[in-house]
XYZ file of C-alpha atoms in Angstrom:
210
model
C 118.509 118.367 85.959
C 121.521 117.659 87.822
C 120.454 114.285 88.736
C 119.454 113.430 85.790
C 122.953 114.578 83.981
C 125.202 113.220 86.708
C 123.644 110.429 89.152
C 122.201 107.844 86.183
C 122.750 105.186 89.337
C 119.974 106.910 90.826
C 117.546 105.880 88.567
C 119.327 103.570 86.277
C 116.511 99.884 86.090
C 119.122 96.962 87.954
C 119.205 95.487 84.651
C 121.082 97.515 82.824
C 124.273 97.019 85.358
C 123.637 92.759 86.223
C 125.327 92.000 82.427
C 128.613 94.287 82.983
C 128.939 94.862 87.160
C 126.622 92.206 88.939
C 128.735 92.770 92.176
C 127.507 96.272 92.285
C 124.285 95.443 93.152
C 125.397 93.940 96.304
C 126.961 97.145 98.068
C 124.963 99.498 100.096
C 124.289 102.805 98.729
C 125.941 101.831 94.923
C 122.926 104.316 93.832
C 124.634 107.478 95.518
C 128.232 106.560 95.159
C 129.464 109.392 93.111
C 132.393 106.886 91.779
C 129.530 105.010 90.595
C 128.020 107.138 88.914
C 130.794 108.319 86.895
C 131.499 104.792 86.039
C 128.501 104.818 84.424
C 128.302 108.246 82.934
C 132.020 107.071 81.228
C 131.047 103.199 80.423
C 127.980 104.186 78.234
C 129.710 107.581 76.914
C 126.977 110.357 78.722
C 128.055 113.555 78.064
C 125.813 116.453 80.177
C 122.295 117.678 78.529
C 121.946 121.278 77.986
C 118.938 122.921 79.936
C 118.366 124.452 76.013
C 118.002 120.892 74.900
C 114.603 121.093 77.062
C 113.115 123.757 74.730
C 112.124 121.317 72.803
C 108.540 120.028 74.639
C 108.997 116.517 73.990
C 112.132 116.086 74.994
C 110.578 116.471 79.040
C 109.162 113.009 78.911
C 112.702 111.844 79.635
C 113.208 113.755 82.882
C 110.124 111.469 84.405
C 111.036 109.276 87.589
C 110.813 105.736 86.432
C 107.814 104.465 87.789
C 105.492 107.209 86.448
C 107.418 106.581 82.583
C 106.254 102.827 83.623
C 102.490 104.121 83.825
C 102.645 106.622 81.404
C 103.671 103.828 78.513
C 101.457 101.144 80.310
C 98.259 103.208 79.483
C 99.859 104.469 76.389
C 99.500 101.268 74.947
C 95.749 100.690 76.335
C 94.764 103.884 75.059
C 96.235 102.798 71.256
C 93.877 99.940 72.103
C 90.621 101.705 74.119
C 88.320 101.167 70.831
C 88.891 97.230 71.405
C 88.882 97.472 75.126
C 85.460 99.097 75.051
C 83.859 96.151 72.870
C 84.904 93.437 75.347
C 81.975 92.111 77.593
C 82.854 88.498 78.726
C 84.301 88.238 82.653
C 87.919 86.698 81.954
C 89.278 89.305 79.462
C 87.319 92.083 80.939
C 89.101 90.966 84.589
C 92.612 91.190 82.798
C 92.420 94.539 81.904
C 91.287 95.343 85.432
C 93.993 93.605 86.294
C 96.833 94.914 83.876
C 95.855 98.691 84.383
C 93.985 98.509 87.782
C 90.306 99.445 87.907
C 90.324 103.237 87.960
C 92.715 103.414 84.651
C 90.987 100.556 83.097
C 87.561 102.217 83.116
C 89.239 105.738 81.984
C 90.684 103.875 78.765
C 87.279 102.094 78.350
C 85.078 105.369 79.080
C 87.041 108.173 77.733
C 90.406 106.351 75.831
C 88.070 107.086 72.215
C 87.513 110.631 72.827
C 91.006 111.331 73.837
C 91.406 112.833 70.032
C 88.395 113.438 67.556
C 89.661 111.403 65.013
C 91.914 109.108 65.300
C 94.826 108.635 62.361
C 94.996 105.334 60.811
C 96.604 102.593 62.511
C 96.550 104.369 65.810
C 93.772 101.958 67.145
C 95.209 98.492 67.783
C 93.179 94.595 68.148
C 93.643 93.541 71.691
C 96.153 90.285 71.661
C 94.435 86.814 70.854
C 95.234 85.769 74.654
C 94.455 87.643 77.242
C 96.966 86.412 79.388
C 98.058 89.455 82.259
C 101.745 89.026 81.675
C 101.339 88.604 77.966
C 98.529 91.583 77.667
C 100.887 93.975 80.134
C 104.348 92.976 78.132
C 102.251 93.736 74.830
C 100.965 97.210 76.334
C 104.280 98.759 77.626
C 105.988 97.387 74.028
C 103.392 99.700 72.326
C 103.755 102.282 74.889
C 107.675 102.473 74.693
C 107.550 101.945 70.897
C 105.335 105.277 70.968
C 107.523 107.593 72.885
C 110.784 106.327 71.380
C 109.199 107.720 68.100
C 108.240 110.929 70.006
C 111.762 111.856 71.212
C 113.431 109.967 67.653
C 114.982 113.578 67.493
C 116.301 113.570 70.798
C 120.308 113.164 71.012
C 121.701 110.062 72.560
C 122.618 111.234 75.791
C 119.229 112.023 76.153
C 117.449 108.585 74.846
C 119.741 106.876 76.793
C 118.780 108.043 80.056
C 115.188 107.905 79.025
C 115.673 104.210 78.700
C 117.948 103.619 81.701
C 114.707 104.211 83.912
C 113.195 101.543 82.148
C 113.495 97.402 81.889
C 116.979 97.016 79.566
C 114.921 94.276 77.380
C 112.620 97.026 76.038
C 115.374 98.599 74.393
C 115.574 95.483 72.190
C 111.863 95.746 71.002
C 111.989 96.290 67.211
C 108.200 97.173 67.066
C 106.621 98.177 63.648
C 106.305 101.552 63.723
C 105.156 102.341 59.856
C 101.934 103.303 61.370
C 103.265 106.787 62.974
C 104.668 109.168 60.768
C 107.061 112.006 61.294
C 104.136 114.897 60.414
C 101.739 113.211 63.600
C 104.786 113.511 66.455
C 103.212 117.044 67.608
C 99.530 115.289 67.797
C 101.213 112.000 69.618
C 103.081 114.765 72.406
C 99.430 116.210 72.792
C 97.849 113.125 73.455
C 100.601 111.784 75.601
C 100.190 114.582 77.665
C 96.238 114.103 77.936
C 97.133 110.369 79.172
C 99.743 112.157 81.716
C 97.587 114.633 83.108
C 95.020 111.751 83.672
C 97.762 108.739 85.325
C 100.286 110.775 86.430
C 99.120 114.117 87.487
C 101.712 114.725 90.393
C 104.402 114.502 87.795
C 102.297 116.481 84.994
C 104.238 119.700 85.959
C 107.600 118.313 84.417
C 106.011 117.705 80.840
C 105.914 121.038 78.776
């Protein structure tokens, strides 16, 4: 928790700094400069998180190192889409997905993405993109999958969110992605099932969700 209160450099995505201190990113060690990181805790107003705040389960997904929050939303989004991934049987697409989620995460969304929940609310199950361009079909997935957990912690305070998206590209925090589909009563069911996906992707970081 400390880390995550006090060193944001640590795992703060490049992006976030290149618009307001490009010249930072040229200096050895800028991640563990404790100067540093106050600027940074001051410039985008961070005050300290409670360990309390945590008693709230959701609220955990935010304390994940950046590259398993990458996966985590990646196969977020293919699992809001493992209904269409199962029907498609031509070589091209079917070599995309393989290639967007990697083999062993592909064929987990394909085999066992529909049974993740028994039923499925309305609108949770998404049409695959009309190109299925890798860059295009990956950008797609990780807008769906950061859409998704920004409604799960849309009770969390700001000095939480903000870190959350720190560990993540800066231009997701721009996506205005229709969200009418989820509503408020379903953010307990989309925890569980985010935590299904974790357990699955990300087990060696499993132990941080609650």
């Amino acid at each position: 928790l400390h880390q995550f209160n006090y060193c944001p450099c640590q795992y703060l995505e490049q992006n976030w700094i290149v618009p307001k201190q490009p010249w930072l990113l040229n200096l050895d060690g800028w991640r563990d400069n404790p100067n540093f990181n106050l600027w940074c805790l001051e410039e985008w107003a961070l005050a300290p998180v409670p360990e309390t705040a945590f008693n709230k389960p959701h609220h955990s997904l935010a304390l994940l190192p950046p590259d398993a929050l990458s996966t985590l939303m990646l196969t977020i989004g293919g699992a809001l889409h493992s209904f269409a991934m199962r029907q498609v049987v031509l070589k091209k697409p079917k070599q995309c997905l393989n290639n967007v989620f990697g083999l062993d995460v592909a064929r987990f969304l394909i085999q066992q993405g529909p049974m993740l929940l028994s039923q499925w609310p309305k609108g949770w199950q998404k049409a695959l993109p009309d190109m299925m361009k890798e860059d295009e079909v990956e950008r797609h997935m990780l807008k769906q999958g950061y859409a998704w957990m920004k409604f799960i912690l849309a009770s969390s305070s700001h000095d939480i969110l903000l870190r959350w998206q720190f560990k993540l590209d800066q231009s997701l925090s721009q996506v205005k992605e229709n969200t009418s589909w989820l509503v408020e009563e379903q953010r307990d069911l989309a925890y569980r099932l985010t935590k299904k996906i974790a357990k699955q992707v990300i087990p060696q970081w499993f132990h941080l969700l609650k």
